């Protein structure tokens, strides 16, 4: 029985990680209409940057903050560098451009860090019966707090209002002086930062390795589509579902098979309900 | 105030406007009249930077705005109230008004000034803008643009589909804009409104200005409206 | 008129070029040319979806790899070639049906993501279902009864003739009213619907046609290369194919075919360099940013931006 509850707890951790990554994806999609195929690499960058900072400073939470900020800056720089050149380009060209970024980033990380696992000991020790490691719980709480902060930021803050205005009606926002490029830069920073946060938080759990981004990105895309593209609440719930399903399935089948089952199940949802799980809640 | 010289424009490969020349002085209302599809809205879109300029020049109080983005034009004094999609429908009324305040870094006190002027918007401040009636939507669109204190208003068929009482309210609003010193470039089909506010009328046909009237001339206008 | 003339000229030149190749090329290069023709055929099938109908499939490798695996699995199980081909046809139609249905359920960006995920799911299945596909080790088809049992020239001839016939068929299709309608759906689907066309049906049909052509390419590949791996259904090949089409210029049929050949040659040249995916990624970026309408039109685009800069 304890193995089931600890897998449940694990599922919540995985779900939170997917949610952080997926929210970045859904933000950039909902506001800039970009399918960012390099998003998974931002997650990996977050983990690697944190690892580098940790090996220099030996303080995990500070290193995580550094990792997140560095990822946000690099991610936003990549997304905005060709923004003017790609003005008016459809989703296809953006998808291919970010795919190209993905190739380059993944290979660079492999060149710089090698293919071995970069380990970091969890900053919080000890376990809680029925629930697993203390660090995992702390990370879940931190992740959910971050998501809450994002929701509040979008709802209440100055930039939040401007971001929602652009997402809702780009022209009407521009006509009263909202600079789309500035807002997009902010959105790109937040989006990459969220992926970086997920990567930084998972570093002590999964350690860092070059293909980690690819794996999480697939899941993130699944939940973004199923949760209703551009829909934050939907992505959050779908993420937790996917994380739980995957963790529980690994009790009975191989991890790859668990991934396949989750993938196929979610795609079936999409076939049955075109708008995904949106509007079910 | 606004000068349009030899303007050719359109959307992507499709050219809609040919060689448009016009000027809108301060404290004047210039009307553009023509049938649907002759390029009136495209003209306003081009001035606001939403359609693609092919050639020609746009000057606002002596300075060229041709290279500016839509947001930059809004900041330098172009206030555009489009016919459709003029507000953010999923945001509340108050949030819609906060957008220009935040974007231009205005004082929050401006909000209560707007509410003082448009009591109906204050009543509905927490309502989602998409649920407003047609007339209220227009008021909100005007209020948003007025917050940017534009030098010139571009207004696209503001009375289309509104109830007579709302039409009166809107034409009063246009007159107020003029009195407060702004220039107005108005696209309008409603003859009463044209007669009430227009100082000069450009008659458009298939992407060109064919005739300019300095006085209201119902016979000519009706010909171009093709009623 | 001049345009049509020059186009039929380019067709004649291509035909002559293709028929002279086996006479002049040594075996190794002729084999390479055969493989390039297969990839060109695959690119053509994607252009029908992506270029003509505006369906940005990021999972096109499914249509290539599944029939290829079908042939491989049946042949390895000891059945004759004709059974394998029949099964491949069934497999191609089934995948076409499923993804065609998906195409009608999602549009635009959703289609990109769903096809990409589908490709990834099929890749995982091919990779982990070791009993059926050989999994990580791949699937090897024995020589007898495949193209490899023939002379290099004969194999080339079979592939070249099938490619040429399918190309002509596709050319006829896109020039017919049907093809115009497909372009109409791409440019403005709402208008096509308003004109009374059932656009979903057309999207469904063209997906199946495209799946069939990609399937032919996949089967030819299986019979020629005789070694199949999960990459043949995976997202990497899927996305690369999109770049081939873009590189050659969408909505031209011939362009994507040249794009495929060019890309694979570049890739082979880079293959020896360490960390060549970096160059691959950079190539993606260059194509998307500077040559969005195809490398063949790149000089024109550069000239245009040069002139624009000077007139400003």
Short mmCIF file of N, CA, C and O in Angstrom, two decimals, chain B residues 25 52 57 66 79 81 87 92 98 104 116 129-131 143 151 156 180 182 184-185 215 225:
data_model
loop_
_atom_site.label_atom_id
_atom_site.label_comp_id
_atom_site.label_asym_id
_atom_site.label_seq_id
_atom_site.Cartn_x
_atom_site.Cartn_y
_atom_site.Cartn_z
N UNK B 25 -7.13 69.33 -40.58
CA UNK B 25 -6.62 70.37 -39.69
C UNK B 25 -7.20 70.19 -38.27
O UNK B 25 -8.21 69.51 -38.10
N UNK B 52 -0.83 47.52 -44.71
CA UNK B 52 0.52 47.71 -45.25
C UNK B 52 0.57 48.89 -46.21
O UNK B 52 -0.11 48.90 -47.23
N UNK B 57 3.27 59.20 -48.04
CA UNK B 57 3.77 59.66 -46.74
C UNK B 57 2.62 60.03 -45.82
O UNK B 57 1.54 60.44 -46.26
N UNK B 66 5.42 57.51 -40.84
CA UNK B 66 5.34 56.34 -41.72
C UNK B 66 6.13 55.15 -41.20
O UNK B 66 5.77 54.02 -41.46
N UNK B 79 -5.44 58.49 -32.57
CA UNK B 79 -6.42 57.77 -31.75
C UNK B 79 -7.46 57.12 -32.65
O UNK B 79 -8.30 57.79 -33.22
N UNK B 81 -10.59 54.57 -33.40
CA UNK B 81 -11.71 53.77 -32.92
C UNK B 81 -12.22 52.96 -34.11
O UNK B 81 -12.99 53.47 -34.92
N UNK B 87 -12.48 46.72 -28.84
CA UNK B 87 -12.14 46.58 -27.41
C UNK B 87 -11.62 45.16 -27.17
O UNK B 87 -11.58 44.36 -28.08
N UNK B 92 -12.57 42.98 -18.36
CA UNK B 92 -13.68 43.78 -17.84
C UNK B 92 -13.56 45.20 -18.38
O UNK B 92 -12.54 45.58 -18.95
N UNK B 98 -7.87 50.37 -18.10
CA UNK B 98 -6.54 50.37 -17.48
C UNK B 98 -5.44 50.12 -18.51
O UNK B 98 -4.30 50.52 -18.30
N UNK B 104 0.73 53.67 -21.14
CA UNK B 104 1.34 54.99 -21.31
C UNK B 104 1.87 55.53 -19.99
O UNK B 104 2.39 56.64 -19.94
N UNK B 116 -16.20 59.84 -14.41
CA UNK B 116 -16.98 61.05 -14.24
C UNK B 116 -17.66 61.44 -15.54
O UNK B 116 -18.80 61.91 -15.55
N UNK B 129 -16.34 43.14 -20.94
CA UNK B 129 -16.66 44.11 -21.99
C UNK B 129 -17.46 43.50 -23.13
O UNK B 129 -18.24 44.17 -23.79
N UNK B 130 -17.25 42.19 -23.36
CA UNK B 130 -17.97 41.54 -24.45
C UNK B 130 -19.47 41.51 -24.23
O UNK B 130 -20.24 41.30 -25.17
N UNK B 131 -19.91 41.72 -22.97
CA UNK B 131 -21.35 41.63 -22.70
C UNK B 131 -22.04 42.98 -22.80
O UNK B 131 -23.23 43.09 -22.52
N UNK B 143 -13.69 55.96 -24.87
CA UNK B 143 -13.06 56.33 -23.60
C UNK B 143 -11.61 55.84 -23.57
O UNK B 143 -10.72 56.55 -23.12
N UNK B 151 -4.10 63.62 -30.84
CA UNK B 151 -4.22 64.87 -31.59
C UNK B 151 -5.27 64.73 -32.67
O UNK B 151 -5.88 65.70 -33.09
N UNK B 156 -14.28 54.98 -37.28
CA UNK B 156 -14.84 54.21 -38.38
C UNK B 156 -16.29 53.84 -38.09
O UNK B 156 -16.56 53.01 -37.22
N UNK B 180 -12.58 70.25 -28.13
CA UNK B 180 -11.43 70.18 -27.24
C UNK B 180 -10.11 70.31 -27.98
O UNK B 180 -9.03 70.18 -27.39
N UNK B 182 -9.04 68.64 -30.94
CA UNK B 182 -8.50 67.56 -31.76
C UNK B 182 -9.03 67.66 -33.19
O UNK B 182 -10.02 68.34 -33.45
N UNK B 184 -10.54 65.40 -36.42
CA UNK B 184 -11.30 64.15 -36.53
C UNK B 184 -11.36 63.73 -37.98
O UNK B 184 -11.71 64.52 -38.85
N UNK B 185 -10.99 62.47 -38.24
CA UNK B 185 -11.20 61.89 -39.57
C UNK B 185 -12.25 60.80 -39.39
O UNK B 185 -12.02 59.81 -38.72
N UNK B 215 -18.89 71.65 -48.55
CA UNK B 215 -20.20 71.91 -47.95
C UNK B 215 -21.05 70.67 -48.11
O UNK B 215 -20.86 69.89 -49.05
N UNK B 225 -22.99 57.03 -51.95
CA UNK B 225 -23.40 55.96 -51.03
C UNK B 225 -24.15 54.88 -51.78
O UNK B 225 -24.28 53.75 -51.31
#
